[in-house]
């Protein structure tokens, strides 16, 4: 478990900067998906079911001025910065693993 801080800046305005902290990298990745799902719910208030794919999620992430995270490295006692590209790859891996588990059921 590595404490992870998600850093977000939706637009150029520095006042739009915000962050979310999570107990683990996986919780952060799930949080990224949840943020997008909340956005979709706001944009589609009448829909009961909303689906999306990884490309749509990544396009949403690309709209942000900044989308990065800091992952705690206990062996170093510090946080390691991670880029949007890294987050996308980790989210993709997580989604692939979820799909594999669902196929096994």
Short mmCIF file of N, CA and C in Angstrom, two decimals:
data_model
loop_
_atom_site.label_atom_id
_atom_site.label_comp_id
_atom_site.label_asym_id
_atom_site.label_seq_id
_atom_site.Cartn_x
_atom_site.Cartn_y
_atom_site.Cartn_z
N UNK A 1 0.84 -1.18 0.00
CA UNK A 1 0.00 0.00 0.00
C UNK A 1 0.89 1.24 0.00
N UNK A 2 0.66 2.09 -0.95
CA UNK A 2 1.41 3.34 -1.04
C UNK A 2 0.44 4.50 -1.09
N UNK A 3 0.47 5.32 -0.05
CA UNK A 3 -0.38 6.50 -0.03
C UNK A 3 -0.16 7.27 -1.32
N UNK A 4 -1.24 7.72 -1.94
CA UNK A 4 -1.17 8.38 -3.25
C UNK A 4 -2.01 9.63 -3.24
N UNK A 5 -1.46 10.71 -3.76
CA UNK A 5 -2.15 11.99 -3.86
C UNK A 5 -2.38 12.28 -5.34
N UNK A 6 -3.64 12.45 -5.71
CA UNK A 6 -4.01 12.79 -7.09
C UNK A 6 -4.11 14.30 -7.19
N UNK A 7 -3.37 14.89 -8.12
CA UNK A 7 -3.34 16.33 -8.32
C UNK A 7 -4.09 16.66 -9.61
N UNK A 8 -5.08 17.54 -9.49
CA UNK A 8 -5.91 17.89 -10.64
C UNK A 8 -5.97 19.39 -10.83
N UNK A 9 -5.91 19.82 -12.08
CA UNK A 9 -6.16 21.21 -12.43
C UNK A 9 -6.98 21.20 -13.71
N UNK A 10 -8.30 21.39 -13.59
CA UNK A 10 -9.18 21.28 -14.76
C UNK A 10 -8.90 22.31 -15.86
N UNK A 11 -8.48 23.53 -15.49
CA UNK A 11 -8.25 24.55 -16.52
C UNK A 11 -7.04 25.40 -16.15
N UNK A 12 -6.80 26.45 -16.91
CA UNK A 12 -5.62 27.29 -16.71
C UNK A 12 -5.64 28.08 -15.40
N UNK A 13 -6.82 28.28 -14.84
CA UNK A 13 -6.95 29.06 -13.62
C UNK A 13 -6.32 28.30 -12.45
N UNK A 14 -5.31 28.89 -11.84
CA UNK A 14 -4.63 28.24 -10.71
C UNK A 14 -5.59 27.94 -9.56
N UNK A 15 -6.67 28.69 -9.47
CA UNK A 15 -7.65 28.46 -8.41
C UNK A 15 -8.44 27.16 -8.62
N UNK A 16 -8.34 26.59 -9.81
CA UNK A 16 -9.06 25.34 -10.09
C UNK A 16 -8.28 24.11 -9.60
N UNK A 17 -7.08 24.33 -9.10
CA UNK A 17 -6.27 23.21 -8.60
C UNK A 17 -6.93 22.55 -7.40
N UNK A 18 -6.86 21.24 -7.38
CA UNK A 18 -7.39 20.48 -6.26
C UNK A 18 -6.61 19.18 -6.14
N UNK A 19 -6.89 18.45 -5.09
CA UNK A 19 -6.22 17.17 -4.90
C UNK A 19 -7.15 16.22 -4.16
N UNK A 20 -6.86 14.94 -4.29
CA UNK A 20 -7.55 13.88 -3.55
C UNK A 20 -6.46 12.96 -3.04
N UNK A 21 -6.62 12.45 -1.82
CA UNK A 21 -5.62 11.49 -1.36
C UNK A 21 -6.26 10.14 -1.12
N UNK A 22 -5.46 9.10 -1.35
CA UNK A 22 -5.92 7.73 -1.31
C UNK A 22 -4.92 6.88 -0.52
N UNK A 23 -5.41 5.81 0.05
CA UNK A 23 -4.56 4.92 0.84
C UNK A 23 -3.64 4.07 -0.02
N UNK A 24 -3.99 3.90 -1.30
CA UNK A 24 -3.17 3.07 -2.17
C UNK A 24 -3.25 3.55 -3.62
N UNK A 25 -2.35 3.05 -4.43
CA UNK A 25 -2.37 3.38 -5.86
C UNK A 25 -3.67 2.88 -6.48
N UNK A 26 -4.08 1.66 -6.14
CA UNK A 26 -5.31 1.10 -6.71
C UNK A 26 -6.52 1.94 -6.34
N UNK A 27 -6.59 2.41 -5.09
CA UNK A 27 -7.70 3.28 -4.69
C UNK A 27 -7.69 4.56 -5.52
N UNK A 28 -6.51 5.08 -5.81
CA UNK A 28 -6.39 6.29 -6.63
C UNK A 28 -6.90 6.03 -8.05
N UNK A 29 -6.51 4.90 -8.62
CA UNK A 29 -6.95 4.57 -9.98
C UNK A 29 -8.46 4.41 -10.05
N UNK A 30 -9.03 3.77 -9.03
CA UNK A 30 -10.49 3.67 -8.95
C UNK A 30 -11.10 5.05 -8.78
N UNK A 31 -10.42 5.91 -8.03
CA UNK A 31 -10.89 7.28 -7.85
C UNK A 31 -10.92 8.06 -9.15
N UNK A 32 -9.92 7.85 -9.99
CA UNK A 32 -9.89 8.50 -11.31
C UNK A 32 -11.14 8.10 -12.10
N UNK A 33 -11.45 6.82 -12.10
CA UNK A 33 -12.64 6.34 -12.81
C UNK A 33 -13.91 6.94 -12.19
N UNK A 34 -13.95 7.02 -10.88
CA UNK A 34 -15.13 7.58 -10.19
C UNK A 34 -15.33 9.05 -10.53
N UNK A 35 -14.24 9.79 -10.64
CA UNK A 35 -14.34 11.21 -11.01
C UNK A 35 -14.96 11.33 -12.40
N UNK A 36 -14.51 10.48 -13.32
CA UNK A 36 -15.07 10.52 -14.67
C UNK A 36 -16.54 10.09 -14.67
N UNK A 37 -16.86 9.07 -13.90
CA UNK A 37 -18.24 8.60 -13.82
C UNK A 37 -19.17 9.67 -13.25
N UNK A 38 -18.70 10.42 -12.27
CA UNK A 38 -19.50 11.52 -11.72
C UNK A 38 -19.70 12.61 -12.78
N UNK A 39 -18.67 12.87 -13.56
CA UNK A 39 -18.78 13.83 -14.66
C UNK A 39 -19.85 13.36 -15.67
N UNK A 40 -19.81 12.08 -16.00
CA UNK A 40 -20.79 11.53 -16.95
C UNK A 40 -22.21 11.62 -16.40
N UNK A 41 -22.38 11.36 -15.12
CA UNK A 41 -23.71 11.46 -14.49
C UNK A 41 -24.25 12.88 -14.55
N UNK A 42 -23.37 13.86 -14.34
CA UNK A 42 -23.79 15.27 -14.41
C UNK A 42 -24.17 15.66 -15.84
N UNK A 43 -23.45 15.11 -16.82
CA UNK A 43 -23.71 15.42 -18.23
C UNK A 43 -24.91 14.66 -18.78
N UNK A 44 -25.30 13.57 -18.13
CA UNK A 44 -26.39 12.71 -18.60
C UNK A 44 -27.34 12.39 -17.44
N UNK A 45 -28.00 13.42 -16.89
CA UNK A 45 -28.80 13.21 -15.68
C UNK A 45 -29.97 12.25 -15.86
N UNK A 46 -30.48 12.10 -17.06
CA UNK A 46 -31.64 11.24 -17.29
C UNK A 46 -31.31 9.78 -17.53
N UNK A 47 -30.05 9.47 -17.76
CA UNK A 47 -29.67 8.09 -18.08
C UNK A 47 -29.53 7.26 -16.82
N UNK A 48 -30.07 6.06 -16.87
CA UNK A 48 -29.95 5.14 -15.73
C UNK A 48 -28.65 4.36 -15.77
N UNK A 49 -28.19 4.07 -16.97
CA UNK A 49 -26.95 3.32 -17.14
C UNK A 49 -26.02 4.12 -18.05
N UNK A 50 -24.80 4.26 -17.61
CA UNK A 50 -23.80 4.97 -18.41
C UNK A 50 -22.60 4.05 -18.59
N UNK A 51 -22.17 3.91 -19.83
CA UNK A 51 -21.00 3.11 -20.11
C UNK A 51 -19.95 3.98 -20.80
N UNK A 52 -18.71 3.56 -20.68
CA UNK A 52 -17.62 4.27 -21.34
C UNK A 52 -16.47 3.30 -21.54
N UNK A 53 -15.55 3.70 -22.41
CA UNK A 53 -14.36 2.87 -22.61
C UNK A 53 -13.12 3.66 -22.19
N UNK A 54 -11.99 3.00 -22.23
CA UNK A 54 -10.76 3.64 -21.77
C UNK A 54 -10.40 4.87 -22.60
N UNK A 55 -10.66 4.85 -23.89
CA UNK A 55 -10.33 6.00 -24.74
C UNK A 55 -11.14 7.24 -24.34
N UNK A 56 -12.40 7.04 -24.01
CA UNK A 56 -13.23 8.17 -23.56
C UNK A 56 -12.71 8.72 -22.25
N UNK A 57 -12.33 7.85 -21.34
CA UNK A 57 -11.76 8.28 -20.07
C UNK A 57 -10.47 9.06 -20.30
N UNK A 58 -9.62 8.57 -21.18
CA UNK A 58 -8.35 9.23 -21.44
C UNK A 58 -8.54 10.59 -22.12
N UNK A 59 -9.53 10.69 -22.99
CA UNK A 59 -9.84 11.98 -23.61
C UNK A 59 -10.28 12.99 -22.54
N UNK A 60 -11.07 12.52 -21.58
CA UNK A 60 -11.50 13.38 -20.48
C UNK A 60 -10.28 13.85 -19.69
N UNK A 61 -9.38 12.93 -19.38
CA UNK A 61 -8.18 13.29 -18.63
C UNK A 61 -7.34 14.31 -19.40
N UNK A 62 -7.28 14.17 -20.71
CA UNK A 62 -6.48 15.08 -21.53
C UNK A 62 -7.01 16.51 -21.54
N UNK A 63 -8.27 16.69 -21.16
CA UNK A 63 -8.84 18.03 -21.11
C UNK A 63 -8.32 18.84 -19.92
N UNK A 64 -7.76 18.16 -18.93
CA UNK A 64 -7.23 18.84 -17.75
C UNK A 64 -5.90 19.50 -18.05
N UNK A 65 -5.68 20.67 -17.48
CA UNK A 65 -4.39 21.33 -17.59
C UNK A 65 -3.32 20.50 -16.90
N UNK A 66 -3.66 19.94 -15.74
CA UNK A 66 -2.73 19.08 -15.03
C UNK A 66 -3.48 17.90 -14.43
N UNK A 67 -2.90 16.73 -14.56
CA UNK A 67 -3.48 15.49 -14.05
C UNK A 67 -2.29 14.60 -13.71
N UNK A 68 -1.91 14.58 -12.46
CA UNK A 68 -0.72 13.84 -12.04
C UNK A 68 -0.95 13.28 -10.65
N UNK A 69 0.01 12.51 -10.17
CA UNK A 69 -0.11 12.03 -8.80
C UNK A 69 1.26 11.90 -8.16
N UNK A 70 1.23 11.83 -6.85
CA UNK A 70 2.41 11.62 -6.04
C UNK A 70 2.21 10.31 -5.29
N UNK A 71 3.14 9.39 -5.44
CA UNK A 71 3.04 8.07 -4.82
C UNK A 71 4.13 7.95 -3.76
N UNK A 72 3.71 7.64 -2.56
CA UNK A 72 4.67 7.52 -1.45
C UNK A 72 5.56 6.31 -1.64
N UNK A 73 6.86 6.53 -1.49
CA UNK A 73 7.86 5.47 -1.59
C UNK A 73 8.44 5.26 -0.18
N UNK A 74 7.93 4.26 0.55
CA UNK A 74 8.36 4.08 1.93
C UNK A 74 9.87 3.84 2.09
N UNK A 75 10.48 3.17 1.12
CA UNK A 75 11.92 2.90 1.23
C UNK A 75 12.75 4.19 1.13
N UNK A 76 12.20 5.20 0.44
CA UNK A 76 12.89 6.48 0.31
C UNK A 76 12.36 7.52 1.28
N UNK A 77 11.17 7.28 1.83
CA UNK A 77 10.56 8.24 2.74
C UNK A 77 10.11 9.51 2.06
N UNK A 78 9.74 9.39 0.77
CA UNK A 78 9.33 10.56 0.00
C UNK A 78 8.27 10.16 -1.03
N UNK A 79 7.69 11.16 -1.67
CA UNK A 79 6.70 10.93 -2.71
C UNK A 79 7.35 11.02 -4.08
N UNK A 80 6.99 10.08 -4.96
CA UNK A 80 7.50 10.06 -6.33
C UNK A 80 6.42 10.62 -7.25
N UNK A 81 6.75 11.64 -8.04
CA UNK A 81 5.75 12.17 -8.98
C UNK A 81 5.50 11.21 -10.13
N UNK A 82 4.25 11.14 -10.55
CA UNK A 82 3.85 10.29 -11.69
C UNK A 82 3.04 11.14 -12.65
N UNK A 83 3.27 10.93 -13.93
CA UNK A 83 2.65 11.74 -14.98
C UNK A 83 1.27 11.20 -15.38
N UNK A 84 0.60 12.00 -16.17
CA UNK A 84 -0.70 11.59 -16.73
C UNK A 84 -0.53 10.31 -17.56
N UNK A 85 0.55 10.23 -18.30
CA UNK A 85 0.82 9.03 -19.12
C UNK A 85 0.90 7.80 -18.22
N UNK A 86 1.59 7.90 -17.10
CA UNK A 86 1.72 6.78 -16.16
C UNK A 86 0.34 6.41 -15.60
N UNK A 87 -0.44 7.41 -15.22
CA UNK A 87 -1.78 7.16 -14.68
C UNK A 87 -2.63 6.43 -15.71
N UNK A 88 -2.59 6.88 -16.96
CA UNK A 88 -3.36 6.23 -18.02
C UNK A 88 -2.96 4.76 -18.16
N UNK A 89 -1.67 4.48 -18.15
CA UNK A 89 -1.21 3.09 -18.29
C UNK A 89 -1.68 2.25 -17.11
N UNK A 90 -1.61 2.79 -15.92
CA UNK A 90 -2.03 2.05 -14.73
C UNK A 90 -3.55 1.84 -14.72
N UNK A 91 -4.32 2.84 -15.14
CA UNK A 91 -5.77 2.69 -15.24
C UNK A 91 -6.10 1.62 -16.28
N UNK A 92 -5.42 1.66 -17.42
CA UNK A 92 -5.64 0.66 -18.46
C UNK A 92 -5.38 -0.74 -17.91
N UNK A 93 -4.26 -0.93 -17.23
CA UNK A 93 -3.93 -2.23 -16.65
C UNK A 93 -4.99 -2.68 -15.66
N UNK A 94 -5.47 -1.76 -14.84
CA UNK A 94 -6.50 -2.08 -13.86
C UNK A 94 -7.78 -2.53 -14.57
N UNK A 95 -8.18 -1.80 -15.61
CA UNK A 95 -9.40 -2.14 -16.34
C UNK A 95 -9.28 -3.50 -17.04
N UNK A 96 -8.12 -3.80 -17.57
CA UNK A 96 -7.88 -5.10 -18.20
C UNK A 96 -8.03 -6.21 -17.15
N UNK A 97 -7.46 -6.01 -15.98
CA UNK A 97 -7.56 -7.01 -14.92
C UNK A 97 -8.99 -7.19 -14.45
N UNK A 98 -9.76 -6.12 -14.36
CA UNK A 98 -11.17 -6.22 -13.98
C UNK A 98 -11.93 -7.01 -15.03
N UNK A 99 -11.67 -6.72 -16.31
CA UNK A 99 -12.35 -7.44 -17.40
C UNK A 99 -12.02 -8.93 -17.36
N UNK A 100 -10.76 -9.26 -17.08
CA UNK A 100 -10.36 -10.67 -17.01
C UNK A 100 -11.09 -11.39 -15.87
N UNK A 101 -11.19 -10.71 -14.72
CA UNK A 101 -11.89 -11.34 -13.58
C UNK A 101 -13.36 -11.55 -13.89
N UNK A 102 -13.97 -10.60 -14.60
CA UNK A 102 -15.39 -10.73 -14.94
C UNK A 102 -15.61 -11.86 -15.94
N UNK A 103 -14.68 -12.09 -16.83
CA UNK A 103 -14.80 -13.18 -17.81
C UNK A 103 -14.76 -14.55 -17.12
N UNK A 104 -13.98 -14.64 -16.06
CA UNK A 104 -13.84 -15.90 -15.34
C UNK A 104 -15.10 -16.30 -14.60
N UNK A 105 -15.96 -15.35 -14.33
CA UNK A 105 -17.18 -15.64 -13.56
C UNK A 105 -18.18 -16.38 -14.35
#
